Short mmCIF file of N, CA and C in Angstrom, two decimals:
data_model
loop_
_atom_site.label_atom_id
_atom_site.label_comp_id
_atom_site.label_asym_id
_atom_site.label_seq_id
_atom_site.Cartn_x
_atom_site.Cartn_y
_atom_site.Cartn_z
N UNK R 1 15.55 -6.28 -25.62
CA UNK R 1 15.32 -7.03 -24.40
C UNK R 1 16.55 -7.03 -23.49
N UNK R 2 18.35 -6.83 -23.90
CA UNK R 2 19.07 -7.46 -23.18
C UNK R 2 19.12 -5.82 -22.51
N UNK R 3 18.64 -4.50 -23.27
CA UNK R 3 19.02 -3.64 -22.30
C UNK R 3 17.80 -3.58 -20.80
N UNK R 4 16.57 -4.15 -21.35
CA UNK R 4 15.43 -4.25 -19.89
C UNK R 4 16.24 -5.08 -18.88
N UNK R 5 16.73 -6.21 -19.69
CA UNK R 5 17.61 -6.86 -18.46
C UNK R 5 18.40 -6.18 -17.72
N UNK R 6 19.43 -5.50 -18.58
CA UNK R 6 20.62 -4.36 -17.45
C UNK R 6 19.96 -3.31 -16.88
N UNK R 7 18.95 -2.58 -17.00
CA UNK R 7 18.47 -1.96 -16.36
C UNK R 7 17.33 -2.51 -15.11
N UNK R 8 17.04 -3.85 -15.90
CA UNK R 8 16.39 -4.53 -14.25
C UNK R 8 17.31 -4.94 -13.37
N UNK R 9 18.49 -5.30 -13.35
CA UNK R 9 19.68 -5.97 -12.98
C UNK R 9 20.18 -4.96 -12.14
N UNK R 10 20.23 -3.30 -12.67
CA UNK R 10 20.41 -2.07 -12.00
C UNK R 10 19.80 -1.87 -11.02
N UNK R 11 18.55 -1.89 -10.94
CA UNK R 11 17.10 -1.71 -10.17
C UNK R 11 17.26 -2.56 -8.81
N UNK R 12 17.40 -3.94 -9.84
CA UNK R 12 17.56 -4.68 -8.04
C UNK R 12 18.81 -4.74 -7.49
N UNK R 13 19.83 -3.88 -7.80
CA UNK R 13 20.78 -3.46 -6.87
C UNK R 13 21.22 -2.52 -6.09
N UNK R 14 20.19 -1.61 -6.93
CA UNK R 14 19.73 0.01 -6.28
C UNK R 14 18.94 -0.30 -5.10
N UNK R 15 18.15 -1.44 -5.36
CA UNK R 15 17.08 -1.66 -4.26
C UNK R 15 17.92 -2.24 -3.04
N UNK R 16 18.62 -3.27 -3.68
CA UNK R 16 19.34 -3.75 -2.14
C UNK R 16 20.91 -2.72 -1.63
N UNK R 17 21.04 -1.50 -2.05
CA UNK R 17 21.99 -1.16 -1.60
C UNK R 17 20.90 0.37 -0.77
N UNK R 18 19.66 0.26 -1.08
CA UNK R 18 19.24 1.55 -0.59
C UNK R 18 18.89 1.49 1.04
N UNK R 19 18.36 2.35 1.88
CA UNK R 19 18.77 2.30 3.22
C UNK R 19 17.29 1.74 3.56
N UNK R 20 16.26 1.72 2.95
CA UNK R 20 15.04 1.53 3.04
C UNK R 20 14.87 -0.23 3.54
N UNK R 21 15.98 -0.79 1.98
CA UNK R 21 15.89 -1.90 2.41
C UNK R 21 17.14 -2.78 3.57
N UNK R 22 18.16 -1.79 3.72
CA UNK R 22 19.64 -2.41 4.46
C UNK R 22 18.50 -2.14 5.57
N UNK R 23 17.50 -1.20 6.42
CA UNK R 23 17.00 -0.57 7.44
C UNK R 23 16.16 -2.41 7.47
N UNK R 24 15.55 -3.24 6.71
CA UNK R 24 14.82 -4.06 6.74
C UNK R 24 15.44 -5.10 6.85
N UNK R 25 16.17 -5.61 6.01
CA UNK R 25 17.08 -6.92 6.38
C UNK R 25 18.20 -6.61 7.86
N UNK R 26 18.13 -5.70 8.23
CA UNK R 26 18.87 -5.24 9.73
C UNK R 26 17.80 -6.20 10.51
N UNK R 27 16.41 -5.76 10.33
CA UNK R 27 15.01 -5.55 11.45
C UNK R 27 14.67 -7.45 10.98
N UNK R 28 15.28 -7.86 9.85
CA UNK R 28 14.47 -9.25 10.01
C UNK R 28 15.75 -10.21 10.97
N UNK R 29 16.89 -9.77 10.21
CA UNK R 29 18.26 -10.64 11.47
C UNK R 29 17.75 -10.55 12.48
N UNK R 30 17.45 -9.22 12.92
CA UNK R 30 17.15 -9.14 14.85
C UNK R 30 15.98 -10.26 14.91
N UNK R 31 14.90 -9.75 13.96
CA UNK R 31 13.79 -10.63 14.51
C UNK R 31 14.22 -12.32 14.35
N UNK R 32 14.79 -12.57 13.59
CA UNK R 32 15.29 -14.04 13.48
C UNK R 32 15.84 -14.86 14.06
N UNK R 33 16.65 -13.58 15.29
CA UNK R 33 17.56 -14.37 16.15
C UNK R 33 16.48 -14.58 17.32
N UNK R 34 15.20 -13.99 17.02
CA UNK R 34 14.07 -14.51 18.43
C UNK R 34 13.24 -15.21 17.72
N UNK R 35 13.16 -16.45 17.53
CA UNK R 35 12.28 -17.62 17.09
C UNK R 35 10.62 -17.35 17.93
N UNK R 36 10.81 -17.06 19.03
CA UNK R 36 9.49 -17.14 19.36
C UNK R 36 8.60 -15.76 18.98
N UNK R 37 9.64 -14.73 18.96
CA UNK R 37 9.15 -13.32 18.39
C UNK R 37 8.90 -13.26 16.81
N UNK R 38 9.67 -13.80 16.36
CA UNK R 38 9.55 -14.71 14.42
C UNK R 38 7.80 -15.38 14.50
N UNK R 39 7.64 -16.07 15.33
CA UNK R 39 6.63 -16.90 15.65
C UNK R 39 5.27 -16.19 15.70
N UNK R 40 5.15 -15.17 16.84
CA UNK R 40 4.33 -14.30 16.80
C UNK R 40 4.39 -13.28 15.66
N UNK R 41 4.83 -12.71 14.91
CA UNK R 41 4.93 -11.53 14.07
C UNK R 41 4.21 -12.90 12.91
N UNK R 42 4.71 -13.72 12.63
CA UNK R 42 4.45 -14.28 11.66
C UNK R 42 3.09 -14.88 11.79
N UNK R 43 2.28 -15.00 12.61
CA UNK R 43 0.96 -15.44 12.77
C UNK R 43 0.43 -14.13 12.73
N UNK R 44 0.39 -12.88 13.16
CA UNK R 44 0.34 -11.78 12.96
C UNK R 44 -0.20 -11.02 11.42
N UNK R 45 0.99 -11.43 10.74
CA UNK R 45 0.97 -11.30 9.55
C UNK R 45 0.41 -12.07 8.52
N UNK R 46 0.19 -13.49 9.08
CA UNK R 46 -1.06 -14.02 8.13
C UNK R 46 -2.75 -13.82 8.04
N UNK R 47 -2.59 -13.40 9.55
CA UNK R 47 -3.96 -13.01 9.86
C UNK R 47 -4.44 -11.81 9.43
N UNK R 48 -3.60 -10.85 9.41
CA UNK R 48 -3.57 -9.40 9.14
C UNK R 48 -3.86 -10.05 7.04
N UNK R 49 -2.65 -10.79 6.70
CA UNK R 49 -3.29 -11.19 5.02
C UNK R 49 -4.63 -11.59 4.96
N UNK R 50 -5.06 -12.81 5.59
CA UNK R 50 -5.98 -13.41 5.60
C UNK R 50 -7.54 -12.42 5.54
N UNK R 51 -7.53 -11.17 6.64
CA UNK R 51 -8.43 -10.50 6.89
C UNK R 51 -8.54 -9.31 5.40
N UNK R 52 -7.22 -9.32 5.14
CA UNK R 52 -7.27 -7.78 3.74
C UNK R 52 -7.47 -8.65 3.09
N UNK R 53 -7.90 -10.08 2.91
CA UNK R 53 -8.06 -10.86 1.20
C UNK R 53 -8.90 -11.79 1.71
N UNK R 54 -10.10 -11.27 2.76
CA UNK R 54 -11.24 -11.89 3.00
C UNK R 54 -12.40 -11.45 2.08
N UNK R 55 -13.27 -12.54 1.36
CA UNK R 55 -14.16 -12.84 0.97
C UNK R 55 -15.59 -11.75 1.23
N UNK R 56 -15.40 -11.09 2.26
CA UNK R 56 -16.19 -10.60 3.10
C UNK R 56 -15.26 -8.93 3.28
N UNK R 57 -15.64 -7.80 2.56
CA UNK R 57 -14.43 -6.74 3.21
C UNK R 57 -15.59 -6.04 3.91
N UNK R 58 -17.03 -6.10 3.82
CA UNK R 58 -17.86 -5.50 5.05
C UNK R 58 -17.44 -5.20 6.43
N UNK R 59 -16.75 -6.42 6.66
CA UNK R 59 -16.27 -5.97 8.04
C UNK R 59 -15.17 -6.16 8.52
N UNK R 60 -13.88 -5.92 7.60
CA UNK R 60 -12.42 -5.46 7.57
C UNK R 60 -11.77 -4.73 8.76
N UNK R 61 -12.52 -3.24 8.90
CA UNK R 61 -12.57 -2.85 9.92
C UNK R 61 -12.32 -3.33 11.64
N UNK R 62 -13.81 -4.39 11.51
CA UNK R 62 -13.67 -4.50 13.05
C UNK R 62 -12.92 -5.53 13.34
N UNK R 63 -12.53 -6.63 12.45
CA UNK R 63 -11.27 -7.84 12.17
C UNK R 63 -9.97 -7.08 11.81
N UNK R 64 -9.81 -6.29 12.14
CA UNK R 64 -8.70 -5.35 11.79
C UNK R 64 -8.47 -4.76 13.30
N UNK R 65 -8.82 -4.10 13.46
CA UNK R 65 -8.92 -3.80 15.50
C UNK R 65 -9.05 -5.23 16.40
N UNK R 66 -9.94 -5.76 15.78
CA UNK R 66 -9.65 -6.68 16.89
C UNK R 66 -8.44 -7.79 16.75
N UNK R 67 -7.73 -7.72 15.44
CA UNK R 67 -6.35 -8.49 15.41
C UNK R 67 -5.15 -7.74 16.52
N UNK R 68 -5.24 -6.00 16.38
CA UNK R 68 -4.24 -4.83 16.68
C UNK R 68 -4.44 -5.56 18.26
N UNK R 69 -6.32 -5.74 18.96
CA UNK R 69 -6.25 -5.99 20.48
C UNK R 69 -5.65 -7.47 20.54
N UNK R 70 -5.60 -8.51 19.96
CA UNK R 70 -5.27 -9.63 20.10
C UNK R 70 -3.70 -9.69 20.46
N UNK R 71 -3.34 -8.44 19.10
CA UNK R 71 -1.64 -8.57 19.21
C UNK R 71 -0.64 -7.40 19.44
N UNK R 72 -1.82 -6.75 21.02
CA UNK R 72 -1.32 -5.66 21.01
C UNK R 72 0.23 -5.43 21.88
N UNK R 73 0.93 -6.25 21.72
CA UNK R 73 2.40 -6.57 22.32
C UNK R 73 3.05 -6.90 21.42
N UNK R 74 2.54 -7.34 19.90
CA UNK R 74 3.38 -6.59 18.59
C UNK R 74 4.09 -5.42 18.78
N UNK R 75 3.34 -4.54 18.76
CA UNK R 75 3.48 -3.04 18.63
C UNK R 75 4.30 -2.24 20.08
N UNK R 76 3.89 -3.06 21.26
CA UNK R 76 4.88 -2.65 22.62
C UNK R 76 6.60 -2.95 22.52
N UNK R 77 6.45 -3.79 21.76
CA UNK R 77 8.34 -4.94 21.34
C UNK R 77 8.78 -3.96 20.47
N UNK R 78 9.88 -3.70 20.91
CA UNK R 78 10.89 -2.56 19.84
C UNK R 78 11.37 -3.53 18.73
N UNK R 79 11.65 -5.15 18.84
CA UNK R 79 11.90 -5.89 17.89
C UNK R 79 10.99 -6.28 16.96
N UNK R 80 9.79 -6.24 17.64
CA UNK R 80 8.66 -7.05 16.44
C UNK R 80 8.16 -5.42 15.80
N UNK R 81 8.28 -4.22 16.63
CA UNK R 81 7.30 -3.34 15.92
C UNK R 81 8.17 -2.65 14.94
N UNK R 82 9.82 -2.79 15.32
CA UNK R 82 11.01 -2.21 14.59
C UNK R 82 10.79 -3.16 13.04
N UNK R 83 10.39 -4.28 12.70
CA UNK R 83 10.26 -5.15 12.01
C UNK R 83 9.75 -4.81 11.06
N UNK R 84 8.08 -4.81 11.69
CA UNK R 84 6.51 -4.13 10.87
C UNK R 84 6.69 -2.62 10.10
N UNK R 85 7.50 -1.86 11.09
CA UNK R 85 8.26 -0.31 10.47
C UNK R 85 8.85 -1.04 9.53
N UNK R 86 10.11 -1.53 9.13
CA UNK R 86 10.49 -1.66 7.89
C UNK R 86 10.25 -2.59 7.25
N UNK R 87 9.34 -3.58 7.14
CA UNK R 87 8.84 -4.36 6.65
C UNK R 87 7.44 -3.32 5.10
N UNK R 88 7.19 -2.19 6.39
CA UNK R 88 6.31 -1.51 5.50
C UNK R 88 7.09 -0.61 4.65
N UNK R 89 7.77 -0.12 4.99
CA UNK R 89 8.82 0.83 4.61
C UNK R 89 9.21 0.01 3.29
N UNK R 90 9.73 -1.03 3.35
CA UNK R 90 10.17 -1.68 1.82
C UNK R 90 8.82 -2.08 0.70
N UNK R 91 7.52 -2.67 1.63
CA UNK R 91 6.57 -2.59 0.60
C UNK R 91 6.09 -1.63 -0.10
N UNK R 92 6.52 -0.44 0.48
CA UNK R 92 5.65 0.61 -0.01
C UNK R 92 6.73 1.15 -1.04
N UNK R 93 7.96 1.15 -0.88
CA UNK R 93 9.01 1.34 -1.64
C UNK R 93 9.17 0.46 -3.28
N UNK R 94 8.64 -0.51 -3.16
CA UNK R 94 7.97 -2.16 -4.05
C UNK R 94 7.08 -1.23 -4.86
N UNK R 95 5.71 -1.12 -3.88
CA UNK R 95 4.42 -0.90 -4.05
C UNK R 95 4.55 0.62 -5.26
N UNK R 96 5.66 1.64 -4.88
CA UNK R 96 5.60 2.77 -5.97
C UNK R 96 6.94 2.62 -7.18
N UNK R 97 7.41 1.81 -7.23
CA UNK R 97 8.06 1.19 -8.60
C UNK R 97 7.51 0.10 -9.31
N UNK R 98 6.66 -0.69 -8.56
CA UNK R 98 5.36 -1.42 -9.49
C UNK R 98 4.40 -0.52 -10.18
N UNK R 99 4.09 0.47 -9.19
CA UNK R 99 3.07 0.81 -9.83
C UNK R 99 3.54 2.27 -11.22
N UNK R 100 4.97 2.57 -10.83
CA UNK R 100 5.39 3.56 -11.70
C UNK R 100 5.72 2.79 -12.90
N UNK R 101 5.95 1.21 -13.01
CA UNK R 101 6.81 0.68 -14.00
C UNK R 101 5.43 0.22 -15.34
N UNK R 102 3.99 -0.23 -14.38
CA UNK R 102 2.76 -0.60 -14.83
C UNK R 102 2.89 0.58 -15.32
N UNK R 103 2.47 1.39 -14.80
CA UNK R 103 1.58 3.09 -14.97
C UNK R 103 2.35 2.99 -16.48
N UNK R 104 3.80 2.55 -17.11
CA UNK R 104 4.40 2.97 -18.50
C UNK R 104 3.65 2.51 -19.48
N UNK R 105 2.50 1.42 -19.34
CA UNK R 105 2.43 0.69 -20.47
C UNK R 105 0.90 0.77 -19.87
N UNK R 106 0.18 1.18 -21.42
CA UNK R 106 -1.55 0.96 -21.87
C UNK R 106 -1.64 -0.12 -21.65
N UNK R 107 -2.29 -1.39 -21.27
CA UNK R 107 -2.89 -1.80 -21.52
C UNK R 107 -4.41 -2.77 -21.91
N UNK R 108 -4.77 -1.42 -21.93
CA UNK R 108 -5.70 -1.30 -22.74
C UNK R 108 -7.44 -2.29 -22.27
N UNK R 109 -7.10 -1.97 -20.35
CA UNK R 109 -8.07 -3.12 -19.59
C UNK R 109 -9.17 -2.13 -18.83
N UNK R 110 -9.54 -1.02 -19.85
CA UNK R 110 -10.61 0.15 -19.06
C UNK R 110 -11.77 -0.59 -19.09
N UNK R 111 -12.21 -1.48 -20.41
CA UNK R 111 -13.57 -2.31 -20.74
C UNK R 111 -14.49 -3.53 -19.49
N UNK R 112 -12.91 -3.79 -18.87
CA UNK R 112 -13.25 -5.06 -17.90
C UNK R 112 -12.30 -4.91 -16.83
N UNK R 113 -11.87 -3.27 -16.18
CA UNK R 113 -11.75 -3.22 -15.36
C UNK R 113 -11.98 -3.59 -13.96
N UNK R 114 -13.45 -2.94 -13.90
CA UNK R 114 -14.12 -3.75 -12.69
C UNK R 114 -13.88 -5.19 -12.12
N UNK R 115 -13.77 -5.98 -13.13
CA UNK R 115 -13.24 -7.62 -12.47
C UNK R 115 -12.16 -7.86 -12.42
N UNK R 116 -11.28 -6.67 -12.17
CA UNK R 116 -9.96 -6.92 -11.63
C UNK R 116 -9.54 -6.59 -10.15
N UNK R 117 -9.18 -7.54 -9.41
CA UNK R 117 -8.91 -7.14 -7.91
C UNK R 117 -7.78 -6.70 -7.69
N UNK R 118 -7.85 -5.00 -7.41
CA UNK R 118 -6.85 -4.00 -7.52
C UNK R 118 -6.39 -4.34 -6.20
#
């Protein structure tokens, strides 16, 4: 166990010294120093959660476009859209060492797959 520790201990320092994430904590300072741009991105982003972990994914799609027209001056702002760029940039960076670190270990959930929300 104490070597999973030094090698997790490694991991999350690889992570915060890599450019993926220095490129992201750059993009949240900027956004932080605009409270009202913090404000919007962040209602943004719950709605954008709210709609991918709706009850309902039939119509994801058109609650998905019509958030982009609601908040389409997200994406015009070099600060809020510089943000969402590395904001994704680090999840997805997350998203393939979770899933490489899972992918090591069976276990063993092919039977009752289906009722798991991937």
């Amino acid at each position: 166990m104490e070597e999973i520790r030094r090698c997790t201990e490694e991991l999350i320092e690889a992570i915060r010294k890599s450019d993926v994430y220095r490129e992201y904590e750059e993009a949240r300072l900027t956004l932080a120093a605009h409270p009202d741009l913090r404000n919007t991105i962040n209602e943004f982003r719950k709605r954008s959660y709210e709609i991918q972990n709706s009850d309902s994914p039939e119509d994801v799609y058109e609650k998905m476009e019509q958030l982009e027209r609601d908040f389409y001056m997200v994406r015009r702002n070099d600060i809020m859209n510089n943000y969402l760029q590395a904001e994704l940039a680090i999840c997805r960076t997350l998203q393939t060492i979770n899933q490489e670190l899972v992918g090591t270990v069976d276990l063993d959930i092919l039977d009752f797959a289906d009722a798991i929300n991937w």
